[in-house]
Amino acid sequence: MILIDGKKAAAELRAVLKQEVTELKAKHNKVPGLTVILIGDLTPSQIYVRNKEKSANEVGLKSEVIKYPDSVEEKTVLEKIRELNSDKTVSGILVQLPLPKHIDKQKVIEAIHPSKDVDGFHPMNVGNLSSGYESSIPCTPLGCYLLIKKFEPNLNGKKAVVVGRSNLNGKPMTQLLLKENCTVTITHSKTKDLKAECLEADIIVAAVGIPELVRGDWVKKDAIVIDVGINKTDKGIVGDVHFEEVSKNARALTPVPGGVGPMTIACLLKNTIDCFKRSQI
Ligand code: NAP
């Protein structure tokens, strides 16, 4: 079994992006800028945002974090987003989720101009992705896609099973695999026989949030298995895939941690640079 090393792939991607930023700076005399809005003091969100800022600085992006207390009014956040939409030094805007209950997530997502939507959550970008047009692509599925393509460049005709249908992961992942001419089955909590579906797959992407749901005897020999899950358990952080069991069958598998996670942040940087490049045309 080959371990798909997301940490290494992310470091390689960051090196390419750093070079790209240097070239963009030479050409345009400015660098892409990422602005993150962080509301409240949830520890995981603070850690994510700190990591995003650190990675952005590492590749040479201009990076800014705007912090608000939990009690901030929705209209204050929406006004700030409008201001950032028209700020030419800002290429990408990200509002860290989850949001406090009194702030409408969909309103916030739709306030971000699609051309600066580095998370790829705006309905315009969702529609563009499903129509096969250029768009920002949600960072985690984009990271999974790049890992799969690095390992298996030709996905023509492969059978893929995506476990989970969230807007964040499962649905965009399905679109990316379809674009690569895979035959894709998308499964969810109401799927009748998940094991039987997975046993058909050349590629499995698990994005569920249930620790070690995908077992060794669910995976056919030679399958590529991508584990998106991050689950806190008594034995530490585990994925949605039973690593020991599945590693005996699969041809390739991503570990948790060190698989999809590092690629997610690298793809955020990629999306920011891509937004900048599209704005210069
Ligand atoms: P989510 O929004 O909770 O969606 C979970 C999906 O799994 C839903 O579509 C649900 O089906 C489906 N599901 C639930 N139980 C199932 C079952 N028994 N069999 C088959 N499908 C089932 O989760 P998410 O936001 O996509 O996140 C999924 C996991 O990825 C979590 O562990 C999260 O922490 C992790 N994550 C990792 C990264 C990263 O960077 N690595 C980024 C984001 C998320 P229904 O639609 O029918 O409810």
Tab-separated table of C-alpha atoms and ligand atoms in Angstrom:
chain	number	residue	atom	x	y	z
A	1	MET	CA	0.000	0.000	0.000
A	2	ILE	CA	1.229	3.464	-0.852
A	3	LEU	CA	0.722	6.199	1.694
A	4	ILE	CA	-0.398	9.398	-0.049
A	5	ASP	CA	1.629	12.005	1.795
A	6	GLY	CA	-0.483	15.164	1.961
A	7	LYS	CA	2.100	17.034	3.992
A	8	LYS	CA	4.725	16.543	1.297
A	9	ALA	CA	2.280	17.312	-1.538
A	10	ALA	CA	1.188	20.503	0.252
A	11	ALA	CA	4.818	21.604	0.754
A	12	GLU	CA	5.459	21.033	-2.968
A	13	LEU	CA	2.351	23.007	-3.900
A	14	ARG	CA	3.354	25.870	-1.580
A	15	ALA	CA	6.798	25.999	-3.214
A	16	VAL	CA	5.175	26.313	-6.670
A	17	LEU	CA	2.817	29.011	-5.346
A	18	LYS	CA	5.675	30.938	-3.755
A	19	GLN	CA	7.461	31.027	-7.102
A	20	GLU	CA	4.244	32.139	-8.783
A	21	VAL	CA	3.789	34.992	-6.281
A	22	THR	CA	7.367	36.151	-6.974
A	23	GLU	CA	6.624	36.205	-10.709
A	24	LEU	CA	3.289	37.994	-10.231
A	25	LYS	CA	4.986	40.605	-8.069
A	26	ALA	CA	7.602	41.221	-10.766
A	27	LYS	CA	4.916	41.517	-13.447
A	28	HIS	CA	2.240	43.554	-11.627
A	29	ASN	CA	4.245	45.220	-8.872
A	30	LYS	CA	1.771	43.888	-6.289
A	31	VAL	CA	0.987	40.593	-4.605
A	32	PRO	CA	-2.315	38.761	-4.081
A	33	GLY	CA	-3.996	39.572	-0.765
A	34	LEU	CA	-6.052	37.288	1.468
A	35	THR	CA	-8.357	38.734	4.135
A	36	VAL	CA	-9.841	36.407	6.746
A	37	ILE	CA	-12.706	37.462	9.002
A	38	LEU	CA	-12.739	35.667	12.349
A	39	ILE	CA	-15.766	36.048	14.614
A	40	GLY	CA	-15.700	34.915	18.241
A	41	ASP	CA	-13.134	33.018	20.251
A	42	LEU	CA	-13.684	29.349	19.329
A	43	THR	CA	-10.278	27.713	19.771
A	44	PRO	CA	-10.344	25.477	16.629
A	45	SER	CA	-11.290	28.483	14.458
A	46	GLN	CA	-8.473	30.535	15.982
A	47	ILE	CA	-5.980	27.732	15.250
A	48	TYR	CA	-7.233	27.332	11.653
A	49	VAL	CA	-6.985	31.077	11.041
A	50	ARG	CA	-3.490	31.276	12.568
A	51	ASN	CA	-2.342	28.428	10.279
A	52	LYS	CA	-3.901	30.078	7.248
A	53	GLU	CA	-2.175	33.372	8.027
A	54	LYS	CA	1.184	31.656	8.580
A	55	SER	CA	0.953	29.738	5.294
A	56	ALA	CA	-0.153	32.841	3.390
A	57	ASN	CA	2.853	34.781	4.688
A	58	GLU	CA	5.159	31.875	3.850
A	59	VAL	CA	4.291	31.998	0.139
A	60	GLY	CA	4.500	35.806	0.064
A	61	LEU	CA	0.812	36.750	-0.011
A	62	LYS	CA	-0.403	39.883	1.700
A	63	SER	CA	-2.464	38.553	4.563
A	64	GLU	CA	-4.820	40.217	7.006
A	65	VAL	CA	-7.092	38.886	9.763
A	66	ILE	CA	-10.054	40.977	10.913
A	67	LYS	CA	-11.379	39.898	14.303
A	68	TYR	CA	-14.798	40.553	15.789
A	69	PRO	CA	-16.265	39.500	19.133
A	70	ASP	CA	-19.086	36.918	19.238
A	71	SER	CA	-21.562	39.742	19.823
A	72	VAL	CA	-20.821	41.558	16.534
A	73	GLU	CA	-23.929	42.530	14.593
A	74	GLU	CA	-24.601	40.838	11.271
A	75	LYS	CA	-24.818	44.182	9.482
A	76	THR	CA	-21.308	45.150	10.671
A	77	VAL	CA	-19.900	41.983	9.101
A	78	LEU	CA	-21.856	42.486	5.866
A	79	GLU	CA	-20.667	46.108	5.624
A	80	LYS	CA	-17.050	45.010	6.114
A	81	ILE	CA	-17.440	42.392	3.366
A	82	ARG	CA	-18.841	45.044	0.994
A	83	GLU	CA	-15.879	47.267	1.799
A	84	LEU	CA	-13.445	44.412	1.102
A	85	ASN	CA	-15.263	43.573	-2.149
A	86	SER	CA	-14.271	46.970	-3.535
A	87	ASP	CA	-10.754	47.022	-2.058
A	88	LYS	CA	-8.329	46.430	-4.924
A	89	THR	CA	-5.588	45.153	-2.579
A	90	VAL	CA	-7.819	42.263	-1.478
A	91	SER	CA	-7.903	39.298	-3.890
A	92	GLY	CA	-9.663	36.807	-1.633
A	93	ILE	CA	-12.084	37.025	1.309
A	94	LEU	CA	-12.766	34.176	3.702
A	95	VAL	CA	-15.156	34.245	6.641
A	96	GLN	CA	-14.143	31.505	9.065
A	97	LEU	CA	-17.039	29.142	9.860
A	98	PRO	CA	-18.887	28.327	12.064
A	99	LEU	CA	-20.567	31.659	12.781
A	100	PRO	CA	-22.468	32.684	15.926
A	101	LYS	CA	-26.167	31.715	15.729
A	102	HIS	CA	-27.438	35.287	15.188
A	103	ILE	CA	-25.465	35.650	11.947
A	104	ASP	CA	-27.001	34.153	8.810
A	105	LYS	CA	-24.300	32.010	7.163
A	106	GLN	CA	-25.920	32.079	3.719
A	107	LYS	CA	-26.220	35.894	3.761
A	108	VAL	CA	-22.518	36.137	4.601
A	109	ILE	CA	-21.528	33.655	1.862
A	110	GLU	CA	-23.603	35.532	-0.711
A	111	ALA	CA	-22.231	38.936	0.352
A	112	ILE	CA	-18.716	37.964	-0.743
A	113	HIS	CA	-18.215	38.867	-4.401
A	114	PRO	CA	-17.894	35.602	-6.395
A	115	SER	CA	-14.577	36.806	-7.840
A	116	LYS	CA	-13.124	37.012	-4.289
A	117	ASP	CA	-14.816	33.913	-2.899
A	118	VAL	CA	-11.714	31.818	-2.077
A	119	ASP	CA	-13.833	29.176	-0.297
A	120	GLY	CA	-15.911	28.541	-3.431
A	121	PHE	CA	-19.160	28.585	-1.437
A	122	HIS	CA	-20.976	31.378	-3.332
A	123	PRO	CA	-23.904	29.959	-5.372
A	124	MET	CA	-22.352	31.500	-8.505
A	125	ASN	CA	-19.161	29.479	-7.984
A	126	VAL	CA	-21.149	26.354	-7.075
A	127	GLY	CA	-23.093	26.744	-10.336
A	128	ASN	CA	-19.969	27.415	-12.371
A	129	LEU	CA	-18.294	24.288	-11.000
A	130	SER	CA	-21.294	22.110	-11.797
A	131	SER	CA	-21.520	23.632	-15.306
A	132	GLY	CA	-17.841	22.924	-15.899
A	133	TYR	CA	-16.888	26.629	-16.039
A	134	GLU	CA	-13.923	28.248	-14.340
A	135	SER	CA	-14.625	28.970	-10.677
A	136	SER	CA	-13.215	28.952	-7.169
A	137	ILE	CA	-13.432	25.374	-5.918
A	138	PRO	CA	-13.910	24.565	-2.202
A	139	CYS	CA	-10.441	23.997	-0.746
A	140	THR	CA	-10.832	20.526	0.800
A	141	PRO	CA	-12.281	18.747	-2.270
A	142	LEU	CA	-9.768	20.619	-4.443
A	143	GLY	CA	-7.001	19.247	-2.208
A	144	CYS	CA	-8.415	15.701	-2.494
A	145	TYR	CA	-8.646	16.077	-6.267
A	146	LEU	CA	-5.013	17.206	-6.568
A	147	LEU	CA	-3.854	14.282	-4.392
A	148	ILE	CA	-5.802	11.776	-6.513
A	149	LYS	CA	-4.536	13.296	-9.793
A	150	LYS	CA	-0.944	13.286	-8.563
A	151	PHE	CA	-1.214	9.593	-7.840
A	152	GLU	CA	-3.379	8.597	-10.834
A	153	PRO	CA	-3.316	11.210	-13.611
A	154	ASN	CA	-5.810	9.411	-15.870
A	155	LEU	CA	-9.161	8.872	-14.150
A	156	ASN	CA	-11.102	8.172	-17.353
A	157	GLY	CA	-13.871	5.630	-16.721
A	158	LYS	CA	-12.897	4.923	-13.104
A	159	LYS	CA	-15.685	4.145	-10.656
A	160	ALA	CA	-15.676	6.620	-7.783
A	161	VAL	CA	-17.778	6.539	-4.634
A	162	VAL	CA	-18.086	9.711	-2.577
A	163	VAL	CA	-19.331	9.093	0.955
A	164	GLY	CA	-21.128	12.210	2.243
A	165	ARG	CA	-23.033	14.869	0.286
A	166	SER	CA	-22.209	18.101	2.095
A	167	ASN	CA	-21.893	21.361	0.156
A	168	LEU	CA	-18.433	21.690	1.671
A	169	ASN	CA	-17.042	18.319	0.594
A	170	GLY	CA	-19.159	15.596	-1.002
A	171	LYS	CA	-21.009	17.597	-3.666
A	172	PRO	CA	-18.027	19.568	-5.065
A	173	MET	CA	-15.913	16.386	-4.910
A	174	THR	CA	-18.492	14.647	-7.074
A	175	GLN	CA	-18.316	17.451	-9.657
A	176	LEU	CA	-14.519	17.300	-9.802
A	177	LEU	CA	-14.520	13.534	-10.347
A	178	LEU	CA	-17.253	13.819	-12.992
A	179	LYS	CA	-15.135	16.378	-14.827
A	180	GLU	CA	-12.380	13.738	-14.927
A	181	ASN	CA	-14.797	11.283	-16.595
A	182	CYS	CA	-15.260	9.082	-13.550
A	183	THR	CA	-18.545	7.290	-13.059
A	184	VAL	CA	-19.527	8.736	-9.703
A	185	THR	CA	-21.873	7.449	-7.025
A	186	ILE	CA	-22.639	9.896	-4.233
A	187	THR	CA	-23.775	8.264	-0.994
A	188	HIS	CA	-25.213	9.594	2.287
A	189	SER	CA	-26.952	8.628	5.516
A	190	LYS	CA	-29.959	7.163	3.682
A	191	THR	CA	-27.906	4.999	1.308
A	192	LYS	CA	-29.184	1.409	1.624
A	193	ASP	CA	-25.966	-0.629	1.419
A	194	LEU	CA	-22.900	1.572	1.756
A	195	LYS	CA	-20.492	-1.375	1.951
A	196	ALA	CA	-21.777	-2.770	-1.380
A	197	GLU	CA	-21.402	0.677	-3.010
A	198	CYS	CA	-17.839	1.092	-1.711
A	199	LEU	CA	-16.863	-2.400	-2.887
A	200	GLU	CA	-17.550	-1.260	-6.476
A	201	ALA	CA	-15.166	1.690	-6.247
A	202	ASP	CA	-11.759	2.268	-7.802
A	203	ILE	CA	-11.695	5.534	-5.829
A	204	ILE	CA	-13.372	6.192	-2.476
A	205	VAL	CA	-13.549	9.662	-0.942
A	206	ALA	CA	-14.930	9.552	2.606
A	207	ALA	CA	-16.245	12.844	4.029
A	208	VAL	CA	-18.717	11.831	6.705
A	209	GLY	CA	-17.586	12.728	10.214
A	210	ILE	CA	-17.991	9.191	11.650
A	211	PRO	CA	-14.748	7.734	13.047
A	212	GLU	CA	-13.444	4.739	11.053
A	213	LEU	CA	-16.750	4.159	9.231
A	214	VAL	CA	-15.127	2.676	6.102
A	215	ARG	CA	-13.800	-0.781	7.008
A	216	GLY	CA	-11.207	-3.034	5.424
A	217	ASP	CA	-13.751	-5.405	3.858
A	218	TRP	CA	-15.569	-2.433	2.207
A	219	VAL	CA	-12.628	-1.721	-0.065
A	220	LYS	CA	-11.656	-3.690	-3.128
A	221	LYS	CA	-8.029	-4.505	-3.816
A	222	ASP	CA	-6.229	-1.671	-5.590
A	223	ALA	CA	-8.685	1.066	-4.670
A	224	ILE	CA	-7.459	4.606	-3.981
A	225	VAL	CA	-8.932	5.804	-0.678
A	226	ILE	CA	-9.030	9.439	0.371
A	227	ASP	CA	-9.971	10.117	3.976
A	228	VAL	CA	-11.359	13.612	4.596
A	229	GLY	CA	-12.576	12.929	8.143
A	230	ILE	CA	-11.125	14.608	11.195
A	231	ASN	CA	-12.652	13.061	14.316
A	232	LYS	CA	-11.562	13.566	17.898
A	233	THR	CA	-11.720	10.244	19.767
A	234	ASP	CA	-10.277	8.722	22.955
A	235	LYS	CA	-7.393	7.367	20.907
A	236	GLY	CA	-6.678	10.765	19.318
A	237	ILE	CA	-7.601	12.197	15.911
A	238	VAL	CA	-8.850	9.569	13.465
A	239	GLY	CA	-10.378	9.731	10.006
A	240	ASP	CA	-13.590	8.340	8.526
A	241	VAL	CA	-11.611	5.333	7.276
A	242	HIS	CA	-10.301	2.477	9.442
A	243	PHE	CA	-6.631	3.002	8.624
A	244	GLU	CA	-5.145	-0.359	9.756
A	245	GLU	CA	-7.810	-2.453	8.038
A	246	VAL	CA	-8.052	-0.454	4.823
A	247	SER	CA	-4.285	-0.181	4.404
A	248	LYS	CA	-4.225	-3.988	3.950
A	249	ASN	CA	-6.479	-3.788	0.871
A	250	ALA	CA	-6.125	-0.390	-0.732
A	251	ARG	CA	-3.530	0.488	-3.343
A	252	ALA	CA	-3.159	3.956	-1.870
A	253	LEU	CA	-4.530	5.707	1.198
A	254	THR	CA	-4.259	9.137	2.821
A	255	PRO	CA	-3.360	9.183	6.527
A	256	VAL	CA	-5.135	11.273	9.182
A	257	PRO	CA	-3.501	13.540	10.157
A	258	GLY	CA	-1.068	14.390	7.360
A	259	GLY	CA	-3.303	13.605	4.382
A	260	VAL	CA	-6.060	15.885	3.152
A	261	GLY	CA	-5.708	18.475	5.975
A	262	PRO	CA	-2.438	20.116	4.833
A	263	MET	CA	-3.704	20.266	1.237
A	264	THR	CA	-6.785	22.232	2.312
A	265	ILE	CA	-4.735	25.249	3.428
A	266	ALA	CA	-2.395	25.044	0.419
A	267	CYS	CA	-5.483	25.111	-1.836
A	268	LEU	CA	-6.749	28.230	-0.077
A	269	LEU	CA	-3.508	29.951	-1.083
A	270	LYS	CA	-3.898	28.594	-4.633
A	271	ASN	CA	-7.467	29.943	-4.801
A	272	THR	CA	-6.297	33.373	-3.605
A	273	ILE	CA	-3.620	33.508	-6.302
A	274	ASP	CA	-6.090	32.300	-8.958
A	275	CYS	CA	-8.579	35.038	-7.922
A	276	PHE	CA	-5.785	37.614	-8.251
A	277	LYS	CA	-4.802	36.309	-11.706
A	278	ARG	CA	-8.399	36.420	-12.960
A	279	SER	CA	-8.727	40.008	-11.677
A	280	GLN	CA	-5.684	41.100	-13.732
A	281	ILE	CA	-7.122	39.948	-17.080
B	1	NAP	P1	-21.312	17.119	7.195
B	1	NAP	O1	-21.704	18.430	6.631
B	1	NAP	O2	-21.735	16.742	8.567
B	1	NAP	O3	-21.819	15.998	6.184
B	1	NAP	C1	-21.679	14.646	6.464
B	1	NAP	C2	-22.235	13.822	5.350
B	1	NAP	O4	-22.080	12.444	5.695
B	1	NAP	C3	-23.731	14.059	5.105
B	1	NAP	O5	-23.978	14.137	3.724
B	1	NAP	C4	-24.392	12.813	5.709
B	1	NAP	O6	-25.546	12.377	5.028
B	1	NAP	C5	-23.311	11.771	5.491
B	1	NAP	N1	-23.464	10.674	6.429
B	1	NAP	C6	-23.729	10.727	7.760
B	1	NAP	N2	-23.812	9.489	8.274
B	1	NAP	C7	-23.609	8.630	7.256
B	1	NAP	C8	-23.572	7.226	7.148
B	1	NAP	N3	-23.775	6.426	8.198
B	1	NAP	N4	-23.326	6.689	5.930
B	1	NAP	C9	-23.117	7.469	4.856
B	1	NAP	N5	-23.129	8.821	4.901
B	1	NAP	C10	-23.381	9.383	6.082
B	1	NAP	O7	-19.716	16.917	7.172
B	1	NAP	P2	-18.555	17.651	6.324
B	1	NAP	O8	-18.539	19.087	6.670
B	1	NAP	O9	-18.618	17.257	4.899
B	1	NAP	O10	-17.282	16.965	7.014
B	1	NAP	C11	-17.041	15.576	6.934
B	1	NAP	C12	-15.782	15.240	7.701
B	1	NAP	O11	-14.683	15.916	7.085
B	1	NAP	C13	-15.744	15.684	9.162
B	1	NAP	O12	-15.029	14.720	9.908
B	1	NAP	C14	-14.969	16.981	9.128
B	1	NAP	O13	-14.309	17.265	10.347
B	1	NAP	C15	-13.970	16.675	8.043
B	1	NAP	N6	-13.396	17.847	7.360
B	1	NAP	C16	-12.078	17.798	7.085
B	1	NAP	C17	-11.477	18.834	6.401
B	1	NAP	C18	-10.024	18.746	6.079
B	1	NAP	O14	-9.405	19.757	5.781
B	1	NAP	N7	-9.448	17.559	6.107
B	1	NAP	C19	-12.233	19.931	6.001
B	1	NAP	C20	-13.600	19.940	6.271
B	1	NAP	C21	-14.170	18.877	6.937
B	1	NAP	P3	-26.949	13.221	4.994
B	1	NAP	O15	-26.705	14.305	3.977
B	1	NAP	O16	-27.933	12.225	4.558
B	1	NAP	O17	-27.133	13.765	6.379
